PDB file of C-alpha atoms in Angstrom:
ATOM      1  CA  MET O   1      25.863  58.595  27.032  1.00  0.00           C
ATOM      2  CA  ILE O   2      21.976  58.129  27.868  1.00  0.00           C
ATOM      3  CA  ILE O   3      20.226  55.160  26.535  1.00  0.00           C
ATOM      4  CA  ASN O   4      16.848  54.380  26.098  1.00  0.00           C
ATOM      5  CA  SER O   5      16.081  50.876  25.487  1.00  0.00           C
ATOM      6  CA  PRO O   6      13.911  47.780  25.598  1.00  0.00           C
ATOM      7  CA  ALA O   7      16.084  44.731  27.752  1.00  0.00           C
ATOM      8  CA  ILE O   8      15.743  41.582  29.064  1.00  0.00           C
ATOM      9  CA  VAL O   9      16.874  40.356  32.398  1.00  0.00           C
ATOM     10  CA  VAL O  10      19.969  37.564  31.657  1.00  0.00           C
ATOM     11  CA  HIS O  11      21.324  37.047  35.581  1.00  0.00           C
ATOM     12  CA  SER O  12      21.124  38.983  38.824  1.00  0.00           C
ATOM     13  CA  LEU O  13      23.261  38.883  41.536  1.00  0.00           C
ATOM     14  CA  ARG O  14      22.902  40.079  45.515  1.00  0.00           C
ATOM     15  CA  TYR O  15      26.128  42.136  45.926  1.00  0.00           C
ATOM     16  CA  GLY O  16      26.710  43.542  49.845  1.00  0.00           C
ATOM     17  CA  GLU O  17      23.521  43.706  51.529  1.00  0.00           C
ATOM     18  CA  ALA O  18      21.226  45.691  49.858  1.00  0.00           C
ATOM     19  CA  ASP O  19      22.966  45.897  46.073  1.00  0.00           C
ATOM     20  CA  LEU O  20      22.439  43.953  42.917  1.00  0.00           C
ATOM     21  CA  ILE O  21      24.407  43.372  39.906  1.00  0.00           C
ATOM     22  CA  VAL O  22      22.380  42.361  37.019  1.00  0.00           C
ATOM     23  CA  LYS O  23      23.126  41.424  33.593  1.00  0.00           C
ATOM     24  CA  LEU O  24      20.789  42.737  30.418  1.00  0.00           C
ATOM     25  CA  PHE O  25      20.765  41.792  27.170  1.00  0.00           C
ATOM     26  CA  THR O  26      19.534  44.994  25.750  1.00  0.00           C
ATOM     27  CA  LYS O  27      17.933  45.846  21.996  1.00  0.00           C
ATOM     28  CA  THR O  28      20.220  48.850  21.408  1.00  0.00           C
ATOM     29  CA  SER O  29      23.830  47.875  23.358  1.00  0.00           C
ATOM     30  CA  GLY O  30      24.155  44.396  23.367  1.00  0.00           C
ATOM     31  CA  LEU O  31      25.006  43.060  26.783  1.00  0.00           C
ATOM     32  CA  ARG O  32      25.361  45.243  29.548  1.00  0.00           C
ATOM     33  CA  SER O  33      25.909  44.817  33.067  1.00  0.00           C
ATOM     34  CA  TYR O  34      24.803  47.099  36.202  1.00  0.00           C
ATOM     35  CA  LEU O  35      25.037  48.263  39.583  1.00  0.00           C
ATOM     36  CA  LEU O  36      22.156  48.865  41.308  1.00  0.00           C
ATOM     37  CA  LYS O  37      22.598  50.566  44.447  1.00  0.00           C
ATOM     38  CA  GLY O  38      20.503  50.572  47.607  1.00  0.00           C
ATOM     39  CA  VAL O  39      18.088  48.532  45.093  1.00  0.00           C
ATOM     40  CA  LEU O  40      17.074  45.193  47.812  1.00  0.00           C
ATOM     41  CA  LYS O  41      16.056  47.808  50.771  1.00  0.00           C
ATOM     42  CA  SER O  42      14.780  50.579  48.339  1.00  0.00           C
ATOM     43  CA  LYS O  43      10.478  50.220  48.596  1.00  0.00           C
ATOM     44  CA  ARG O  44       9.450  53.590  47.082  1.00  0.00           C
ATOM     45  CA  GLY O  45      12.275  54.024  44.476  1.00  0.00           C
ATOM     46  CA  LYS O  46      11.439  53.806  40.540  1.00  0.00           C
ATOM     47  CA  ILE O  47      13.646  50.918  40.181  1.00  0.00           C
ATOM     48  CA  ARG O  48      12.688  47.565  42.092  1.00  0.00           C
ATOM     49  CA  SER O  49      14.224  44.300  42.898  1.00  0.00           C
ATOM     50  CA  SER O  50      11.164  42.379  41.689  1.00  0.00           C
ATOM     51  CA  PHE O  51      11.921  43.624  38.178  1.00  0.00           C
ATOM     52  CA  PHE O  52      14.758  41.598  37.799  1.00  0.00           C
ATOM     53  CA  GLN O  53      13.513  38.030  37.704  1.00  0.00           C
ATOM     54  CA  PRO O  54      14.600  35.809  34.992  1.00  0.00           C
ATOM     55  CA  LEU O  55      14.132  36.774  31.497  1.00  0.00           C
ATOM     56  CA  THR O  56      11.917  39.757  32.541  1.00  0.00           C
ATOM     57  CA  LEU O  57      10.840  42.271  29.768  1.00  0.00           C
ATOM     58  CA  LEU O  58      11.959  45.520  30.827  1.00  0.00           C
ATOM     59  CA  GLU O  59      12.234  49.040  29.214  1.00  0.00           C
ATOM     60  CA  ILE O  60      14.966  50.900  30.686  1.00  0.00           C
ATOM     61  CA  GLU O  61      16.776  54.285  30.607  1.00  0.00           C
ATOM     62  CA  ALA O  62      20.363  54.181  31.330  1.00  0.00           C
ATOM     63  CA  VAL O  63      23.597  55.877  31.294  1.00  0.00           C
ATOM     64  CA  HIS O  64      26.320  53.998  29.600  1.00  0.00           C
ATOM     65  CA  LYS O  65      30.291  55.165  29.771  1.00  0.00           C
ATOM     66  CA  ASP O  66      31.103  52.349  27.599  1.00  0.00           C
ATOM     67  CA  LYS O  67      34.379  51.660  29.802  1.00  0.00           C
ATOM     68  CA  GLY O  68      34.001  47.952  30.522  1.00  0.00           C
ATOM     69  CA  THR O  69      32.967  49.041  34.013  1.00  0.00           C
ATOM     70  CA  LEU O  70      29.486  48.546  35.436  1.00  0.00           C
ATOM     71  CA  GLU O  71      26.765  51.037  34.211  1.00  0.00           C
ATOM     72  CA  ARG O  72      24.026  52.614  36.041  1.00  0.00           C
ATOM     73  CA  ILE O  73      20.468  52.418  35.327  1.00  0.00           C
ATOM     74  CA  LYS O  74      18.311  55.335  36.098  1.00  0.00           C
ATOM     75  CA  GLU O  75      14.544  54.161  35.240  1.00  0.00           C
ATOM     76  CA  ALA O  76      13.256  50.778  34.553  1.00  0.00           C
ATOM     77  CA  LYS O  77      10.023  49.393  34.028  1.00  0.00           C
ATOM     78  CA  ILE O  78       8.531  46.141  33.275  1.00  0.00           C
ATOM     79  CA  SER O  79       7.421  46.654  29.396  1.00  0.00           C
ATOM     80  CA  LYS O  80       5.170  43.095  28.835  1.00  0.00           C
ATOM     81  CA  PRO O  81       4.138  41.802  32.516  1.00  0.00           C
ATOM     82  CA  TYR O  82       4.291  38.184  32.220  1.00  0.00           C
ATOM     83  CA  LEU O  83       0.759  36.005  33.333  1.00  0.00           C
ATOM     84  CA  THR O  84       2.320  32.557  34.108  1.00  0.00           C
ATOM     85  CA  LEU O  85       6.235  32.584  33.242  1.00  0.00           C
ATOM     86  CA  HIS O  86       7.078  32.731  36.780  1.00  0.00           C
ATOM     87  CA  SER O  87       4.201  31.191  38.472  1.00  0.00           C
ATOM     88  CA  ASP O  88       3.774  27.976  36.684  1.00  0.00           C
ATOM     89  CA  LEU O  89       6.389  25.741  38.011  1.00  0.00           C
ATOM     90  CA  MET O  90       7.273  24.122  34.624  1.00  0.00           C
ATOM     91  CA  LYS O  91       7.583  27.631  32.870  1.00  0.00           C
ATOM     92  CA  SER O  92       9.440  28.950  35.772  1.00  0.00           C
ATOM     93  CA  SER O  93      11.815  26.050  35.771  1.00  0.00           C
ATOM     94  CA  ILE O  94      12.036  26.667  31.844  1.00  0.00           C
ATOM     95  CA  VAL O  95      12.945  30.029  32.570  1.00  0.00           C
ATOM     96  CA  PHE O  96      15.792  29.818  35.033  1.00  0.00           C
ATOM     97  CA  PHE O  97      16.922  27.076  32.944  1.00  0.00           C
ATOM     98  CA  LEU O  98      17.416  28.930  29.445  1.00  0.00           C
ATOM     99  CA  SER O  99      18.605  32.098  31.339  1.00  0.00           C
ATOM    100  CA  GLU O 100      21.693  30.205  32.611  1.00  0.00           C
ATOM    101  CA  ILE O 101      21.955  29.077  28.685  1.00  0.00           C
ATOM    102  CA  LEU O 102      21.639  32.587  27.769  1.00  0.00           C
ATOM    103  CA  LYS O 103      23.960  33.659  30.505  1.00  0.00           C
ATOM    104  CA  ASN O 104      26.536  31.464  29.231  1.00  0.00           C
ATOM    105  CA  SER O 105      26.012  32.142  25.381  1.00  0.00           C
ATOM    106  CA  ILE O 106      25.668  36.115  25.108  1.00  0.00           C
ATOM    107  CA  ARG O 107      29.206  37.908  25.523  1.00  0.00           C
ATOM    108  CA  GLU O 108      29.148  40.513  22.921  1.00  0.00           C
ATOM    109  CA  GLU O 109      28.207  44.216  24.049  1.00  0.00           C
ATOM    110  CA  GLU O 110      27.227  44.438  20.323  1.00  0.00           C
ATOM    111  CA  THR O 111      23.414  45.605  18.701  1.00  0.00           C
ATOM    112  CA  ASN O 112      21.775  42.330  17.928  1.00  0.00           C
ATOM    113  CA  LYS O 113      18.185  43.152  17.359  1.00  0.00           C
ATOM    114  CA  ASP O 114      17.129  39.938  15.595  1.00  0.00           C
ATOM    115  CA  LEU O 115      18.001  38.087  18.586  1.00  0.00           C
ATOM    116  CA  PHE O 116      16.555  40.138  20.929  1.00  0.00           C
ATOM    117  CA  GLU O 117      13.491  39.871  18.915  1.00  0.00           C
ATOM    118  CA  TYR O 118      13.423  36.140  18.773  1.00  0.00           C
ATOM    119  CA  LEU O 119      14.128  36.144  22.948  1.00  0.00           C
ATOM    120  CA  GLU O 120      11.258  38.607  23.187  1.00  0.00           C
ATOM    121  CA  THR O 121       8.902  36.568  20.662  1.00  0.00           C
ATOM    122  CA  THR O 122       9.577  33.292  22.277  1.00  0.00           C
ATOM    123  CA  LEU O 123       8.957  34.376  25.782  1.00  0.00           C
ATOM    124  CA  LEU O 124       5.825  35.883  25.010  1.00  0.00           C
ATOM    125  CA  TRP O 125       5.007  32.615  23.409  1.00  0.00           C
ATOM    126  CA  LEU O 126       5.958  30.653  26.181  1.00  0.00           C
ATOM    127  CA  ASP O 127       3.707  33.010  28.370  1.00  0.00           C
ATOM    128  CA  SER O 128       0.758  32.408  26.562  1.00  0.00           C
ATOM    129  CA  HIS O 129       1.060  28.676  25.546  1.00  0.00           C
ATOM    130  CA  ASP O 130       0.262  25.674  27.541  1.00  0.00           C
ATOM    131  CA  ASN O 131       1.910  22.503  25.354  1.00  0.00           C
ATOM    132  CA  ILE O 132       5.352  23.517  26.567  1.00  0.00           C
ATOM    133  CA  GLY O 133       7.039  20.183  26.572  1.00  0.00           C
ATOM    134  CA  ASN O 134       9.571  20.751  23.843  1.00  0.00           C
ATOM    135  CA  PHE O 135      10.054  24.522  24.418  1.00  0.00           C
ATOM    136  CA  HIS O 136      13.448  24.546  26.007  1.00  0.00           C
ATOM    137  CA  ILE O 137      14.736  22.301  23.074  1.00  0.00           C
ATOM    138  CA  SER O 138      13.618  23.928  20.223  1.00  0.00           C
ATOM    139  CA  PHE O 139      14.504  27.549  21.753  1.00  0.00           C
ATOM    140  CA  MET O 140      17.920  26.057  22.010  1.00  0.00           C
ATOM    141  CA  ILE O 141      18.080  24.772  18.443  1.00  0.00           C
ATOM    142  CA  LYS O 142      16.525  28.005  16.932  1.00  0.00           C
ATOM    143  CA  LEU O 143      18.863  29.828  19.402  1.00  0.00           C
ATOM    144  CA  THR O 144      22.067  28.445  17.259  1.00  0.00           C
ATOM    145  CA  GLN O 145      20.943  30.345  14.231  1.00  0.00           C
ATOM    146  CA  TYR O 146      21.395  33.634  16.195  1.00  0.00           C
ATOM    147  CA  LEU O 147      24.796  32.606  17.712  1.00  0.00           C
ATOM    148  CA  GLY O 148      26.254  31.152  14.364  1.00  0.00           C
ATOM    149  CA  PHE O 149      26.443  27.224  14.409  1.00  0.00           C
ATOM    150  CA  TYR O 150      22.993  25.865  13.293  1.00  0.00           C
ATOM    151  CA  PRO O 151      23.489  22.681  11.728  1.00  0.00           C
ATOM    152  CA  ASP O 152      24.252  22.128   8.194  1.00  0.00           C
ATOM    153  CA  LEU O 153      21.044  20.723   6.855  1.00  0.00           C
ATOM    154  CA  SER O 154      22.326  19.762   3.555  1.00  0.00           C
ATOM    155  CA  ARG O 155      22.717  15.962   4.303  1.00  0.00           C
ATOM    156  CA  ILE O 156      20.412  15.234   7.204  1.00  0.00           C
ATOM    157  CA  ASP O 157      19.641  12.322   5.440  1.00  0.00           C
ATOM    158  CA  SER O 158      22.873  10.692   7.058  1.00  0.00           C
ATOM    159  CA  GLU O 159      22.970   8.707  10.052  1.00  0.00           C
ATOM    160  CA  TYR O 160      25.625  10.308  12.050  1.00  0.00           C
ATOM    161  CA  PHE O 161      25.682  13.752  13.516  1.00  0.00           C
ATOM    162  CA  ASN O 162      29.310  15.376  13.805  1.00  0.00           C
ATOM    163  CA  MET O 163      28.814  17.519  16.625  1.00  0.00           C
ATOM    164  CA  GLN O 164      32.087  19.084  16.082  1.00  0.00           C
ATOM    165  CA  ASP O 165      31.213  20.441  13.151  1.00  0.00           C
ATOM    166  CA  GLY O 166      27.594  20.708  12.759  1.00  0.00           C
ATOM    167  CA  TYR O 167      26.357  18.723  10.211  1.00  0.00           C
ATOM    168  CA  PHE O 168      25.346  15.631   9.115  1.00  0.00           C
ATOM    169  CA  GLN O 169      27.634  12.218   7.982  1.00  0.00           C
ATOM    170  CA  LYS O 170      27.264   8.933   6.589  1.00  0.00           C
ATOM    171  CA  ASN O 171      30.472   7.691   8.683  1.00  0.00           C
ATOM    172  CA  ASP O 172      31.707   7.855  12.395  1.00  0.00           C
ATOM    173  CA  THR O 173      35.118  10.058  11.984  1.00  0.00           C
ATOM    174  CA  ASN O 174      35.451  11.569  15.627  1.00  0.00           C
ATOM    175  CA  LEU O 175      34.393  11.284  19.170  1.00  0.00           C
ATOM    176  CA  TYR O 176      31.698  13.528  18.763  1.00  0.00           C
ATOM    177  CA  CYS O 177      29.761  11.691  15.742  1.00  0.00           C
ATOM    178  CA  VAL O 178      26.685  10.514  17.195  1.00  0.00           C
ATOM    179  CA  LYS O 179      23.502   8.384  15.674  1.00  0.00           C
ATOM    180  CA  GLY O 180      20.650   6.953  17.462  1.00  0.00           C
ATOM    181  CA  GLU O 181      16.680   7.105  17.952  1.00  0.00           C
ATOM    182  CA  HIS O 182      17.610  10.630  19.700  1.00  0.00           C
ATOM    183  CA  ILE O 183      19.286  12.172  16.640  1.00  0.00           C
ATOM    184  CA  SER O 184      16.295  11.050  14.556  1.00  0.00           C
ATOM    185  CA  LYS O 185      14.280  12.990  16.888  1.00  0.00           C
ATOM    186  CA  LEU O 186      16.243  15.934  16.794  1.00  0.00           C
ATOM    187  CA  LYS O 187      16.398  16.102  12.910  1.00  0.00           C
ATOM    188  CA  GLU O 188      12.292  16.520  13.663  1.00  0.00           C
ATOM    189  CA  PHE O 189      13.408  19.905  15.444  1.00  0.00           C
ATOM    190  CA  LEU O 190      15.410  20.954  12.293  1.00  0.00           C
ATOM    191  CA  GLY O 191      13.558  22.755   9.956  1.00  0.00           C
ATOM    192  CA  THR O 192       9.982  22.970  11.355  1.00  0.00           C
ATOM    193  CA  THR O 193       7.969  25.935  12.829  1.00  0.00           C
ATOM    194  CA  PHE O 194       8.237  26.661  16.598  1.00  0.00           C
ATOM    195  CA  GLU O 195       4.771  25.480  16.860  1.00  0.00           C
ATOM    196  CA  GLU O 196       5.283  22.469  14.787  1.00  0.00           C
ATOM    197  CA  SER O 197       8.250  21.297  17.498  1.00  0.00           C
ATOM    198  CA  MET O 198       5.692  21.237  20.367  1.00  0.00           C
ATOM    199  CA  ASN O 199       3.977  18.515  18.698  1.00  0.00           C
ATOM    200  CA  ILE O 200       7.451  16.213  18.518  1.00  0.00           C
ATOM    201  CA  LYS O 201       6.526  13.124  20.434  1.00  0.00           C
ATOM    202  CA  LEU O 202       9.308  12.470  22.779  1.00  0.00           C
ATOM    203  CA  SER O 203       9.359  10.073  26.068  1.00  0.00           C
ATOM    204  CA  LYS O 204      11.203  11.667  29.356  1.00  0.00           C
ATOM    205  CA  THR O 205      14.544   9.494  28.444  1.00  0.00           C
ATOM    206  CA  LEU O 206      14.267  10.765  24.656  1.00  0.00           C
ATOM    207  CA  ARG O 207      13.568  14.108  25.784  1.00  0.00           C
ATOM    208  CA  SER O 208      16.900  14.055  28.408  1.00  0.00           C
ATOM    209  CA  ARG O 209      19.205  12.456  25.577  1.00  0.00           C
ATOM    210  CA  VAL O 210      18.231  15.211  22.834  1.00  0.00           C
ATOM    211  CA  LEU O 211      19.197  17.862  25.307  1.00  0.00           C
ATOM    212  CA  ASN O 212      22.032  16.545  26.474  1.00  0.00           C
ATOM    213  CA  VAL O 213      22.858  16.613  22.883  1.00  0.00           C
ATOM    214  CA  LEU O 214      22.176  20.104  22.966  1.00  0.00           C
ATOM    215  CA  LEU O 215      24.234  20.779  25.821  1.00  0.00           C
ATOM    216  CA  LEU O 216      27.625  19.272  24.732  1.00  0.00           C
ATOM    217  CA  TYR O 217      26.961  20.724  21.079  1.00  0.00           C
ATOM    218  CA  PHE O 218      26.931  24.513  22.774  1.00  0.00           C
ATOM    219  CA  GLU O 219      29.926  23.471  24.609  1.00  0.00           C
ATOM    220  CA  LEU O 220      31.660  22.433  21.264  1.00  0.00           C
ATOM    221  CA  HIS O 221      30.678  25.596  19.720  1.00  0.00           C
ATOM    222  CA  LEU O 222      31.012  28.205  22.739  1.00  0.00           C
ATOM    223  CA  HIS O 223      34.263  29.056  24.672  1.00  0.00           C
ATOM    224  CA  GLU O 224      33.439  28.845  28.280  1.00  0.00           C
ATOM    225  CA  PHE O 225      30.209  27.711  27.719  1.00  0.00           C
ATOM    226  CA  LYS O 226      29.296  25.231  31.309  1.00  0.00           C
ATOM    227  CA  LYS O 227      26.290  23.214  31.457  1.00  0.00           C
ATOM    228  CA  PRO O 228      23.638  24.707  33.687  1.00  0.00           C
ATOM    229  CA  LYS O 229      23.114  24.242  37.284  1.00  0.00           C
ATOM    230  CA  SER O 230      19.517  24.040  36.903  1.00  0.00           C
ATOM    231  CA  LEU O 231      19.315  20.973  34.887  1.00  0.00           C
ATOM    232  CA  SER O 232      19.195  18.902  37.123  1.00  0.00           C
ATOM    233  CA  ILE O 233      15.981  20.652  38.625  1.00  0.00           C
ATOM    234  CA  LEU O 234      14.321  20.999  34.859  1.00  0.00           C
ATOM    235  CA  ASN O 235      14.698  17.167  34.678  1.00  0.00           C
ATOM    236  CA  GLU O 236      13.063  16.463  38.200  1.00  0.00           C
ATOM    237  CA  VAL O 237      10.280  18.614  36.754  1.00  0.00           C
ATOM    238  CA  PHE O 238       9.796  16.991  33.444  1.00  0.00           C
ATOM    239  CA  GLU O 239       9.948  13.508  35.483  1.00  0.00           C
TER     240      GLU O 239
END
């Protein structure tokens, strides 16, 4: 079956001397993997390796056999070119980090247009704004809405955040109940707009602690989720 779809580059991996295996989140068919033969040596083809930088927005024409094997891309082009995302050091560090988050979070080969539109909208926002220190935190929190484990806010005034069950409570009942200034800051992100969350004041230490809580929260709610390898680079950039 031939499909035409917007797509977001989630991950790419060199295969042999000239091939790439790329993982794309498509608007019409969910997460798909493709084999791009000879793309690393081709200079005049319709498909270029430069198209497959992390989180690039593409328009693709592809052949899907739907047999659980690697699919084939016939044509690809950048649909909405970024101006700063891959050239600004802080933004590119965020991009590498979030591409790993998505690689470890999105599993299904199912259409999820709401998630696709969320990703596209927020990436374009990141590209066009400079006040981005809290972007990755707000991105991850709102991502949980689309993945099905956004925290229950009905008792948000309670002191403890029960990461295992995803709600706030008055008492410490398990190893994953946490409280403290970083949890108070986490609460500020919940229920705010994306733009408002950029103005939440965080020290370097608090930002790191909030992020670590979120990463553990993802680990608890997503099977086989792993901390991104790029986390150390992200922390260095924010120092």
